[in-house]
Coordinates of C-alpha atoms and ligand atoms in Angstrom, one line a residue:
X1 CA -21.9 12.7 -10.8
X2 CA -21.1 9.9 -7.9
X3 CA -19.2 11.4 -4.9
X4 CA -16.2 9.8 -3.9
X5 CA -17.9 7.4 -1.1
X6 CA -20.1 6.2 -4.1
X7 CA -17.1 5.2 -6.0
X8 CA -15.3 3.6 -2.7
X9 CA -18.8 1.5 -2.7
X10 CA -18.8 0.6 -6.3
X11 CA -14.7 -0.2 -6.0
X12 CA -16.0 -2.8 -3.0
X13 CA -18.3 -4.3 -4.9
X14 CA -16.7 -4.8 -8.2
X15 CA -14.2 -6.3 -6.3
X16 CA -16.0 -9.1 -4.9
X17 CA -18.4 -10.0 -7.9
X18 CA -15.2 -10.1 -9.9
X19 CA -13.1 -12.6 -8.2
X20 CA -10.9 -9.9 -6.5
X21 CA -11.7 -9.4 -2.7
X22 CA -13.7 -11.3 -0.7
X23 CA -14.4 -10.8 3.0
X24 CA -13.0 -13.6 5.4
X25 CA -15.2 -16.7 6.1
X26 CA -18.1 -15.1 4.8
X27 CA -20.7 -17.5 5.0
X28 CA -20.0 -17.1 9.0
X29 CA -21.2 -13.5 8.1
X30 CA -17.4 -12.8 8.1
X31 CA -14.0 -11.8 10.3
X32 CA -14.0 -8.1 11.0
X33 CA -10.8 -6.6 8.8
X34 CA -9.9 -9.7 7.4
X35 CA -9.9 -10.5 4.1
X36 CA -9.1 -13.3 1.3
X37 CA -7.7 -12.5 -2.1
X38 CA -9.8 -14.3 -5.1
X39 CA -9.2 -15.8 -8.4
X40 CA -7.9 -12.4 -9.9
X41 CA -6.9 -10.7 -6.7
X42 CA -4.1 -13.2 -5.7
X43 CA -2.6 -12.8 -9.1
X44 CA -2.7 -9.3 -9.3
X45 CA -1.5 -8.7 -5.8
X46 CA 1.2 -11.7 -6.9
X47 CA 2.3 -9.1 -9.6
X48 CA 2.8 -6.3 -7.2
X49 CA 4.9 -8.0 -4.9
X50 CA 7.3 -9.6 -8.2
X51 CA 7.2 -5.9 -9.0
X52 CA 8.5 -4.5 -6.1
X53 CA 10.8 -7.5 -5.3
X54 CA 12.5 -7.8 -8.8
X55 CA 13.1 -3.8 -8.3
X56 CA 14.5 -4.2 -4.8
X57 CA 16.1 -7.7 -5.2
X58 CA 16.6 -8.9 -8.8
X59 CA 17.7 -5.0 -9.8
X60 CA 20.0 -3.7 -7.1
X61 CA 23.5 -6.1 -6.2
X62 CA 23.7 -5.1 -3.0
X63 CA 20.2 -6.5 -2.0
X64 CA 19.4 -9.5 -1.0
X65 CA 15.7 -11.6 -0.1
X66 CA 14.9 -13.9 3.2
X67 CA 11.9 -15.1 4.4
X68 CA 11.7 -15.1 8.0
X69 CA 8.7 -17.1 10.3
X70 CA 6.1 -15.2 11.7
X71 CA 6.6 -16.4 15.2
X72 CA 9.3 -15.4 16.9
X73 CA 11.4 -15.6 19.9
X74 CA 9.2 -13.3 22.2
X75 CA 12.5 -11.6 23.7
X76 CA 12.4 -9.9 20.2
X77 CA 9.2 -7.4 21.1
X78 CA 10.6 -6.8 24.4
X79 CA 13.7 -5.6 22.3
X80 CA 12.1 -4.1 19.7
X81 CA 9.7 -2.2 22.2
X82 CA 6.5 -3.4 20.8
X83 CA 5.8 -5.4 24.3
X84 CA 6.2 -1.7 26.1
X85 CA 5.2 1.0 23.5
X86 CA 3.4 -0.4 20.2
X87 CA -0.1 1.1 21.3
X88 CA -2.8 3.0 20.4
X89 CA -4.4 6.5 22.4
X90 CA -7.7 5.0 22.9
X91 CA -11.1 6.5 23.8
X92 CA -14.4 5.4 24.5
X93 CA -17.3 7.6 23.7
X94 CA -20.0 6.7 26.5
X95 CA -22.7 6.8 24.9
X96 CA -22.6 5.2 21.7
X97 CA -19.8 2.9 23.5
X98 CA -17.6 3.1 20.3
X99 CA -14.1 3.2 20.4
X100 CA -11.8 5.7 18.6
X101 CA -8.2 6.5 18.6
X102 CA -7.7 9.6 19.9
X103 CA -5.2 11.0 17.6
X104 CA -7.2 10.0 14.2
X105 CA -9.9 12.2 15.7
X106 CA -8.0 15.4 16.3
X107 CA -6.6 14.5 12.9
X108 CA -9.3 14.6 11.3
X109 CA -10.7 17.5 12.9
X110 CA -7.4 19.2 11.8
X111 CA -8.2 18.0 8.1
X112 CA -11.9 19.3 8.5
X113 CA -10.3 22.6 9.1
X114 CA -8.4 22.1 5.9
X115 CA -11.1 21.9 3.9
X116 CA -12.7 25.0 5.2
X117 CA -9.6 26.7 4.2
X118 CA -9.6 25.2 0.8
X119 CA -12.8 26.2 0.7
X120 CA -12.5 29.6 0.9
X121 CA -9.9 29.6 -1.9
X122 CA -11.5 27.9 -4.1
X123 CA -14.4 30.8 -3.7
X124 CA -11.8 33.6 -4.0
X125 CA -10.3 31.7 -6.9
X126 CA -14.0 31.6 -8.9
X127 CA -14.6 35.4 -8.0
X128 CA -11.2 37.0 -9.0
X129 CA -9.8 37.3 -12.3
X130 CA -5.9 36.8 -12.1
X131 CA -6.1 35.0 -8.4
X132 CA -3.0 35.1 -6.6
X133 CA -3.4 32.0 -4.4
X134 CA -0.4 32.5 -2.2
X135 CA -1.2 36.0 -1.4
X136 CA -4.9 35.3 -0.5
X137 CA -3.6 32.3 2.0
X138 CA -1.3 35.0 3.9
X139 CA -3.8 37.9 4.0
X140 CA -7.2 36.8 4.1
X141 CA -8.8 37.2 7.8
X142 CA -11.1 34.3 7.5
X143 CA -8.0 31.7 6.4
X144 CA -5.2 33.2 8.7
X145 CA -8.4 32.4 11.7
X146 CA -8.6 29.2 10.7
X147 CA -5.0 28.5 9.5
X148 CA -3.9 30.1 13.5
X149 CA -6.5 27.4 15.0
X150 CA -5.6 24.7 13.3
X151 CA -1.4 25.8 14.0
X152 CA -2.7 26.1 17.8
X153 CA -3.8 22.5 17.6
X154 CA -0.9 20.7 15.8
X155 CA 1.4 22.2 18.4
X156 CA -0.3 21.3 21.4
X157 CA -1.0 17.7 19.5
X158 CA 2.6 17.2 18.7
X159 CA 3.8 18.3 22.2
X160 CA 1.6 15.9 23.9
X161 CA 2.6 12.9 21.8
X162 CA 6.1 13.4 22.3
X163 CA 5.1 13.4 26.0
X164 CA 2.9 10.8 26.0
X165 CA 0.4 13.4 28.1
X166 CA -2.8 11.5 27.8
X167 CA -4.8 14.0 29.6
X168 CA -3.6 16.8 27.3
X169 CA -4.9 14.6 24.4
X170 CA -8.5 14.1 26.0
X171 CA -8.8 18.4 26.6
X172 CA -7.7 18.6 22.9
X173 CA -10.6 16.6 22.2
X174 CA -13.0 18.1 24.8
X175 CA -11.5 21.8 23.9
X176 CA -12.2 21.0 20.1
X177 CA -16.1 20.1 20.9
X178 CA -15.0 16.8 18.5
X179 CA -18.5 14.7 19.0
X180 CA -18.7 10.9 17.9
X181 CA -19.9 10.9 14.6
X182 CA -22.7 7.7 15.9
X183 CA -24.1 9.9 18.8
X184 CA -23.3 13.0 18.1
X185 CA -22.1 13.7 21.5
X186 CA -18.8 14.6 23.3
X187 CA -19.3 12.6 26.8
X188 CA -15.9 10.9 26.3
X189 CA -13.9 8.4 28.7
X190 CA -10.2 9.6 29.6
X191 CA -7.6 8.3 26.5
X192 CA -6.0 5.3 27.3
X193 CA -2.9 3.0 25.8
X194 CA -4.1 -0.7 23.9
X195 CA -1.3 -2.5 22.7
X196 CA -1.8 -3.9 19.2
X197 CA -0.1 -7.0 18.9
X198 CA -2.1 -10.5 18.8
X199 CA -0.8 -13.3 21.0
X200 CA -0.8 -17.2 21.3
X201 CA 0.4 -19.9 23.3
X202 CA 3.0 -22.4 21.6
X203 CA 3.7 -26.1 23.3
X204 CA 1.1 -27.6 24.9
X205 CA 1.3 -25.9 28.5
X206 CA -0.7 -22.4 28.4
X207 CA 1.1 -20.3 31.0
X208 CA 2.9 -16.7 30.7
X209 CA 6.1 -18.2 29.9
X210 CA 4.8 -19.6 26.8
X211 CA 3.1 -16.4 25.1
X212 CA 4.0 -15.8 21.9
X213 CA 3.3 -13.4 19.4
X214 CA 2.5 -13.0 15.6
X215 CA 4.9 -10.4 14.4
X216 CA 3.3 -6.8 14.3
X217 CA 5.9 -6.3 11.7
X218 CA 8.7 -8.1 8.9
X219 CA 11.1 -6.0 10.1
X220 CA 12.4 -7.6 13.3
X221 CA 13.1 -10.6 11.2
X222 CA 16.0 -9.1 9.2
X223 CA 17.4 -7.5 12.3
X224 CA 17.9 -10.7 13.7
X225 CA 19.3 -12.5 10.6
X226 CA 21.0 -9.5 9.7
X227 CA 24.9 -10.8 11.0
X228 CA 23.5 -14.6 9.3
X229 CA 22.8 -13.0 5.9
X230 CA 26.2 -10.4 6.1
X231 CA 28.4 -13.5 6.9
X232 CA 27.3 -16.0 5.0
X233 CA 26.5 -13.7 1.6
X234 CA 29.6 -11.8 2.7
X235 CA 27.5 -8.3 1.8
X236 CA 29.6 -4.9 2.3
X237 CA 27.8 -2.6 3.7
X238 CA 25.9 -0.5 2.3
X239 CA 23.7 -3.6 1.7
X240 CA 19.9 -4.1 2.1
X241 CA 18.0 -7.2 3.6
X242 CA 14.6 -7.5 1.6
X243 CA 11.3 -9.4 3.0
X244 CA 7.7 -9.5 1.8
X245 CA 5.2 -11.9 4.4
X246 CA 1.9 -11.3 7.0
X247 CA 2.0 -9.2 9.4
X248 CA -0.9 -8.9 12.0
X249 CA -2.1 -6.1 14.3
X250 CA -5.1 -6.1 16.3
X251 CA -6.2 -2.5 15.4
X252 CA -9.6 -1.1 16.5
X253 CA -10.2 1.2 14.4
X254 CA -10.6 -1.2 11.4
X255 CA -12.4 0.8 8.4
X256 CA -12.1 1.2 5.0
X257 CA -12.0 -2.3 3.5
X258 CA -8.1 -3.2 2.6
X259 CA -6.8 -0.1 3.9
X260 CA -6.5 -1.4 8.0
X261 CA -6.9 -4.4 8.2
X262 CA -6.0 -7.1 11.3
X263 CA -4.0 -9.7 8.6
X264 CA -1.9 -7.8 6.5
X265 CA 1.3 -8.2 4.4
X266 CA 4.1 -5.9 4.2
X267 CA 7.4 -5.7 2.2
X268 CA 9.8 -4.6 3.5
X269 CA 13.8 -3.6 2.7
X270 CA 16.1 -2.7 5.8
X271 CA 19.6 -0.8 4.8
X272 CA 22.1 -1.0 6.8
X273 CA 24.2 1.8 6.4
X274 CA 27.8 3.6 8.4
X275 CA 26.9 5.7 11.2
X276 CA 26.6 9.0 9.7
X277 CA 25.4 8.4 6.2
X278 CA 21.9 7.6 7.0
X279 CA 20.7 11.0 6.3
X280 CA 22.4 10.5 2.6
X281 CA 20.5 6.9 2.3
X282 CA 17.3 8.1 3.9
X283 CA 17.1 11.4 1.1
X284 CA 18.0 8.2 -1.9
X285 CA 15.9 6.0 -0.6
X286 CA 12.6 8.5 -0.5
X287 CA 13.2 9.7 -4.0
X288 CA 13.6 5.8 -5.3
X289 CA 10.3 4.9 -3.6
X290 CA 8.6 7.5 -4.7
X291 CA 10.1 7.3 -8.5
X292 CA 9.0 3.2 -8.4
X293 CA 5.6 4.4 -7.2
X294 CA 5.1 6.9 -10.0
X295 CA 6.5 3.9 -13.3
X296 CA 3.4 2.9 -12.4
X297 CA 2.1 5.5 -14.9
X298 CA -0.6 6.8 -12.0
X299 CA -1.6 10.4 -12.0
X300 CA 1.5 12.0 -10.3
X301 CA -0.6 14.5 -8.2
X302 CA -2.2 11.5 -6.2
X303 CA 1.2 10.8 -4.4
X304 CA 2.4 13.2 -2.0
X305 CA 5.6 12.8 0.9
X306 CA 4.3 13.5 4.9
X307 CA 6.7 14.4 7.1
X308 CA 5.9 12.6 10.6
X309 CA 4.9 14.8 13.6
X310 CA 6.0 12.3 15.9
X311 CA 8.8 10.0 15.4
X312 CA 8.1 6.4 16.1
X313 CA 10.2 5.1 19.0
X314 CA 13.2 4.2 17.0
X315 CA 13.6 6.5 14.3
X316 CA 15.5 10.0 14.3
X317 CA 13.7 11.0 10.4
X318 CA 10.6 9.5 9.0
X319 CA 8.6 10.8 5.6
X320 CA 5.1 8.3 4.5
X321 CA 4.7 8.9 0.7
X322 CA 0.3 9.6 0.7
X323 CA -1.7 8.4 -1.8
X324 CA -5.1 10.4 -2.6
X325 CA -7.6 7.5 -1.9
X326 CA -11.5 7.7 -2.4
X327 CA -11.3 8.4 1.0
X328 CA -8.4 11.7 1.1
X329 CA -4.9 11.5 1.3
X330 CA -3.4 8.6 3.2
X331 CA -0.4 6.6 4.1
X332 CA 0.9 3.9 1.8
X333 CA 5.0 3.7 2.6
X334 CA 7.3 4.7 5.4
X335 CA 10.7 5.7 5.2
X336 CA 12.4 5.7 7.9
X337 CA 15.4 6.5 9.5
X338 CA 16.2 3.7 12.4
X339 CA 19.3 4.7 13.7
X340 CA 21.1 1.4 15.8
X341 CA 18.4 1.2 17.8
X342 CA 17.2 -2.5 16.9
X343 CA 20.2 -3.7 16.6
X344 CA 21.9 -2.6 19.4
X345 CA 18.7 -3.7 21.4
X346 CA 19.1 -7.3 20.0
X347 CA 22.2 -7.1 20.9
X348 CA 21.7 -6.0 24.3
X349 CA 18.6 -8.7 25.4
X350 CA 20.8 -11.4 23.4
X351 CA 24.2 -10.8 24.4
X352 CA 25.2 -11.6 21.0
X353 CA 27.9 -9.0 19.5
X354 CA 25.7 -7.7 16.3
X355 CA 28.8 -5.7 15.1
X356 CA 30.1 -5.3 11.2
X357 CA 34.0 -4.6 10.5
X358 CA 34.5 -2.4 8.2
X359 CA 37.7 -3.5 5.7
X360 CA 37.8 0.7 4.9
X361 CA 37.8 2.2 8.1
X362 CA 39.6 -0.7 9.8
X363 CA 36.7 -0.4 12.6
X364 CA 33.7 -2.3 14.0
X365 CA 30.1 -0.6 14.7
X366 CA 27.0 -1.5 14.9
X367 CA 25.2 -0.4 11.4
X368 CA 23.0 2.0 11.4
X369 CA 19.6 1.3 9.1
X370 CA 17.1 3.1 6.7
X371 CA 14.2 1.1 6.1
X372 CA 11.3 1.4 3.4
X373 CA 7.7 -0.5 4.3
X374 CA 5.4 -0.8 2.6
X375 CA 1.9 -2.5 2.7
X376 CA 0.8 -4.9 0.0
X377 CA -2.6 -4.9 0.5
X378 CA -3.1 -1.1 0.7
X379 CA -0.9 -0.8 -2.6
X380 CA -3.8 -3.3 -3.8
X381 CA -6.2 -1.1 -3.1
X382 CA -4.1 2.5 -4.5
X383 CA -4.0 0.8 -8.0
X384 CA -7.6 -1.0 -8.1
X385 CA -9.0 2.4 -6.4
X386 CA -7.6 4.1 -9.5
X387 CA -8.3 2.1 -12.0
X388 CA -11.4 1.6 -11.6
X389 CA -13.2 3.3 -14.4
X390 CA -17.2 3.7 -15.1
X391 CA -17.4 5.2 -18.7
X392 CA -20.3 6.0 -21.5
X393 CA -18.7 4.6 -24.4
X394 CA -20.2 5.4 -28.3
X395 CA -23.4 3.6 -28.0
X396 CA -24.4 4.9 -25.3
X397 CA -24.2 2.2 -22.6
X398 CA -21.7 2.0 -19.9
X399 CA -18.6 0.0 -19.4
X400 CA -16.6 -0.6 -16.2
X401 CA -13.0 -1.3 -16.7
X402 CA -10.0 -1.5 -14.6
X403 CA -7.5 0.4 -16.5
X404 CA -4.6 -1.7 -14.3
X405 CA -0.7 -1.2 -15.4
X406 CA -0.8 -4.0 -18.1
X407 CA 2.3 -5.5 -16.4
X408 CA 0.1 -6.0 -13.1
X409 CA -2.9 -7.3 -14.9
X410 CA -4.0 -10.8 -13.9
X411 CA -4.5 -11.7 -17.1
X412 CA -2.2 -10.0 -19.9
X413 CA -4.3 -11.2 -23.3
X414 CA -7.9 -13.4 -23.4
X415 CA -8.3 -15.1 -27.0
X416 CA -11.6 -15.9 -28.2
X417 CA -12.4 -17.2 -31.6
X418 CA -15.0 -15.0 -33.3
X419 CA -17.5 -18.1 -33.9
X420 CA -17.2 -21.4 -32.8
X421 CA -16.7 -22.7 -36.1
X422 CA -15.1 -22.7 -39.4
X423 CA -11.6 -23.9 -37.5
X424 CA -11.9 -20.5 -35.9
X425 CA -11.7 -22.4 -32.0
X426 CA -8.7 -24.1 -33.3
X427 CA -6.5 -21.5 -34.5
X428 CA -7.4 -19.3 -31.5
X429 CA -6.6 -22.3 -29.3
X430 CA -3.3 -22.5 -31.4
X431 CA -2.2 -19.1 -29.9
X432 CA -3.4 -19.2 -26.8
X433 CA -0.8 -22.4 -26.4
X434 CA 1.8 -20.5 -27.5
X435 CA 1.3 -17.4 -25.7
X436 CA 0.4 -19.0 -22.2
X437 CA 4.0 -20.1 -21.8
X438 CA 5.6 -16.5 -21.1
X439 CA 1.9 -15.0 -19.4
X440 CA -1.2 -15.5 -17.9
X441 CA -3.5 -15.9 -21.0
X442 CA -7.0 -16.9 -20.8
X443 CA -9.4 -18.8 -23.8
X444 CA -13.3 -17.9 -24.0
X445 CA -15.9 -18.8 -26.5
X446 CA -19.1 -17.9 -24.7
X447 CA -21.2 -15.5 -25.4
X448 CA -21.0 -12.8 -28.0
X449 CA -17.8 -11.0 -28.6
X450 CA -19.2 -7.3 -27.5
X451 CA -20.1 -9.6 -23.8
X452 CA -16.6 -11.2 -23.5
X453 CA -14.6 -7.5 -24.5
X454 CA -16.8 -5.8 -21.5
X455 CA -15.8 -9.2 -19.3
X456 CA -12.3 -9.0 -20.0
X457 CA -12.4 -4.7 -18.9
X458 CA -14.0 -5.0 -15.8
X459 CA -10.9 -7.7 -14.3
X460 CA -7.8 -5.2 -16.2
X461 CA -7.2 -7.5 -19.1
X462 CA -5.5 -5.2 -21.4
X463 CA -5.9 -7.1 -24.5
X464 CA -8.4 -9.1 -26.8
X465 CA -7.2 -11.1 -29.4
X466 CA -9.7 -12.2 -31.8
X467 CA -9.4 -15.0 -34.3
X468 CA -12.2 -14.4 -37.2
X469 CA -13.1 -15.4 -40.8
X470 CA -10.0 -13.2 -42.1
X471 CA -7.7 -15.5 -40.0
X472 CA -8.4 -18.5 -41.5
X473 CA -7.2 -16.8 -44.6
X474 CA -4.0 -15.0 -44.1
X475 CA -3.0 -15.5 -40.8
X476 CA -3.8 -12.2 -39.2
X477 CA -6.1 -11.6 -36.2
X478 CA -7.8 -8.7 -34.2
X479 CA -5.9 -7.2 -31.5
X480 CA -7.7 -4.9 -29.1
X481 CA -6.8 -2.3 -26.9
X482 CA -8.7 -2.3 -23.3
X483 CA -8.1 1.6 -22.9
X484 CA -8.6 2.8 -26.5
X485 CA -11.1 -0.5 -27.2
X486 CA -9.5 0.7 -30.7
X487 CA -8.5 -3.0 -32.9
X488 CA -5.2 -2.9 -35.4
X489 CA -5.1 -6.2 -37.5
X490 CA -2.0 -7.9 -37.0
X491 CA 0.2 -10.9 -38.4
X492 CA -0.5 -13.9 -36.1
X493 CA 3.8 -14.6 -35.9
X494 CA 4.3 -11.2 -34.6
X495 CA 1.8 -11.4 -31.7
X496 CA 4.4 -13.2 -29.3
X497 CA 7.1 -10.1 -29.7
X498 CA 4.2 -7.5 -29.6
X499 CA 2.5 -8.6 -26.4
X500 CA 5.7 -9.2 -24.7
X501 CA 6.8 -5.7 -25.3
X502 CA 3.4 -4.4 -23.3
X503 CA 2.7 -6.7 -20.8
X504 CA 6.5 -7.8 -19.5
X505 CA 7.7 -6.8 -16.4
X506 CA 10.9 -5.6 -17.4
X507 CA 9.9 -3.0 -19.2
X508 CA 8.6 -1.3 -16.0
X509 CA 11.8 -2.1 -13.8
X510 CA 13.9 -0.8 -16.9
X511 CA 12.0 3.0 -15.9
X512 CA 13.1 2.6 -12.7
X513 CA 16.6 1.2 -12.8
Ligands
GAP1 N1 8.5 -1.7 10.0 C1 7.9 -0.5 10.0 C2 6.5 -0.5 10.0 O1 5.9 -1.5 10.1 P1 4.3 1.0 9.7 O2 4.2 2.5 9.2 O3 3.7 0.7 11.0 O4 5.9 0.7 9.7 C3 4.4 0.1 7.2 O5 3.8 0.1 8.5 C4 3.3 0.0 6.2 O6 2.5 -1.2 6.4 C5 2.3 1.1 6.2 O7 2.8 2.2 5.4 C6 1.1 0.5 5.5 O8 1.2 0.5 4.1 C7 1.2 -0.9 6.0 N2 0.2 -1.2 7.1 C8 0.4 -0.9 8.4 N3 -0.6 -1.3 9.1 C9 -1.5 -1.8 8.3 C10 -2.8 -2.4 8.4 N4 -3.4 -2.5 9.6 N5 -3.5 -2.8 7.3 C11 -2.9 -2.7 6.1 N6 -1.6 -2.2 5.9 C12 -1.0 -1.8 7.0

């Protein structure tokens, strides 16, 4: 049995040696948490983001798309607050002079102690007949130890975040004996703030007045065009302003291939809602995420909502739906609540009026706004992560296949003509002209069949169509199904209605509309 870092390994390298992910400049032994998408990564990242903006654009009336520039007016961060508070706790450990962020080690230290709790159920469970799981988490001496540790650190965690009492977080560290995992030991520097966001110069003059930044996030580029967009596409509110586009953040504690990475893109959807009915719009929006997350036809058990200890500077509610990745539980989208702050900071550093009249209330306010977020790129790597399948099939040897959502596939069918000959090329060229004008269809005729099926799993391809000596007779062909590898024998004039039914989009939005 491989272990889940084995499978995070082989998810890496299938990756690359199929055209997926491929580190940045490479041959200059590669950018540190950058990465470019290949051949069949950029299409089945493409696919993602149509699926998310059909759902949030093309499906809902009261949203609309923009696509903002990444540089912006550097007045925005000072608004925004990313200029004065978008950091990270940093600390140094002396020895092995690698840096950390200070909270991801005492959470993680706080997960470890999870585990031994977990642990110790999972024992009981083996040992006792009839285990009642609840009842051995509230009485057992060993778990309530553990489980009053771990409630000791949370609260002295979440109390020195919200005061931004670096000190306190450094004696959390020192009183949790938490050593760097390089040298093993705990002589740490004091924690101290880093602020993430990348800078430039535009014009030709390199001075302070000139910095600029690439946006740390897509959001600040709806606030902005949020009254352009109301006025001009004379939206009511409740309406949403939807985004998808790069983000950048210079975060130092890069790991995990796509998961953190410096060059990142997001999509994002702000609603702008009347004060008062955020809550309402925050509860919707988390249960719509969460239901378009799970039309994906993924195991439900590997999503899981996270209620934030502390709330970023702007938001008065915020929930991240988890995914289980090979590597645990972690963050793929935020919800959150945003109350007026950007726009009434906008509207305060621009002295622009950012107000909305509302025809019902007979009233002007500044909106209030839920906002979903998600990351592309780390949605990427939920959905290869998962799909990615080593199997023993009936011969005996193993295949690898990526059992993708067919409507995300890069490739939705591959025809190959059984031989090349007997006019088998030609009728199999036949249908893969007709087919390639509604998807992404792709012809082979090298190699033996059994070599271009096992080609066609490992990139997601869902299915084979196979031109053969019957074909030639009556017009049928082969039709195989990556999952099942099982073939049903099918009418050559019925493949265009079949395959759309599978592999077309719409058929995933109609689940979640
Ligand atoms: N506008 C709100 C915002 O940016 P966030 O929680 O910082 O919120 C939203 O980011 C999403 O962007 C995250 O849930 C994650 O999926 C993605 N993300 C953030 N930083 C990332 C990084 N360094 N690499 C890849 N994805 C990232």
């Amino acid at each position: 049995m491989s272990t889940p870092e084995d499978q995070f390994k082989n998810v890496i390298s299938h990756a690359k040696e199929y055209g997926f992910i491929f580190q940045s400049s490479e041959i200059y032994d590669g950018l540190s948490a950058v990465y470019d998408y290949g051949q069949n990564g950029a299409e089945l990242k493409k696919n993602i983001r149509d699926y998310w903006w059909k759902s949030m654009v093309q499906m809902n009336d009261n949203i609309v798309g923009i696509d903002a520039a990444i540089f912006m007016h550097p007045t925005t961060w000072k608004a925004s607050g990313h200029v004065d508070a978008f950091n990270d706790p940093l600390i140094d450990n002396k020895d092995s002079k690698k840096r950390y962020r200070a909270d991801v080690l005492i959470e993680d230290h706080m997960a470890k102690i999870d585990d031994k709790i977990n642990k110790e159920v999972e024992k009981a469970a083996k040992r006792f007949e009839g285990f009642d799981e609840a009842m051995f988490r509230s009485t057992n001496a060993r778990v309530l130890e553990y489980q009053a540790k771990k409630d000791e650190i949370h609260a002295r965690f979440k109390a020195a975040l919200e005061a931004g009492n670096l000190e306190e977080v450094k004696q959390i560290i020192v009183d949790c004996e938490i050593v760097c995992p390089i040298s093993g030991s705990r002589n740490w520097t004091d924690v101290r703030q880093f602020n993430l966001m990348f800078s430039t110069s535009m014009g030709a003059v390199t001075d302070e007045s000139n910095i600029i930044y690439l946006r740390p996030e897509t959001a600040q580029g709806i606030f902005v065009n949020y009254l352009n967009v109301q006025k001009t596409g004379r939206m009511k509110i409740p309406f949403g302003i939807a985004q998808t586009g790069k983000a950048f953040r210079n975060e130092i504690v890069a790991r995990q291939f796509i998961f953190r990475m410096r060059e990142f893109e997001q999509m994002e959807m702000q609603f702008f809602v009347r004060p008062g009915t955020e809550m309402e719009w925050y509860e919707k929006w988390k249960a719509t995420r969460i239901a378009w997350h799970k039309a994906l036809g993924i195991d439900e058990k590997k999503y899981r909502f996270h209620d934030h200890i502390k709330l970023a500077h702007y938001a008065n509610a915020a929930a991240d739906i988890e995914f289980e990745f090979p590597f645990g539980f972690k963050e793929l989208e935020g919800i959150h609540s945003r109350t007026d702050f950007d726009l009434k900071q906008h509207e305060q550093f621009s002295g622009k009026k950012l107000q909305y009249f509302d025809p019902e209330l007979n009233a002007s306010y500044v909106p209030y706004v839920v906002e979903t977020s998600v990351g592309l790129d780390r949605l990427f790597l939920a959905i290869l992560s998962t799909s990615f399948k080593e199997e023993v099939v009936d011969n005996g040897e193993t295949r690898v296949v990526l059992s993708l959502p067919p409507q995300l596939a890069p490739i939705k069918v591959a025809v190959f003509p059984l031989m090349g000959k007997d006019g088998m090329p030609e009728k199999a060229m036949e249908i893969f002209n007709t087919l390639r004008f509604d998807h992404n269809v792709t012809y082979e005729e090298k190699d033996n069949i059994g070599k271009r099926y096992r080609r066609q799993d490992a990139i997601g391809t869902p299915y084979c169509i196979t031109v053969d000596q019957q074909s030639i007779e009556d017009n049928t062909v082969t039709i195989r199904d990556r999952d099942t590898m099982k073939q049903e024998r099918v009418a050559i004039s019925a493949l265009p209605a079949m395959i759309d039914e599978k592999v077309n989009m719409k058929y995933l939005l109609k689940k979640v509309s």
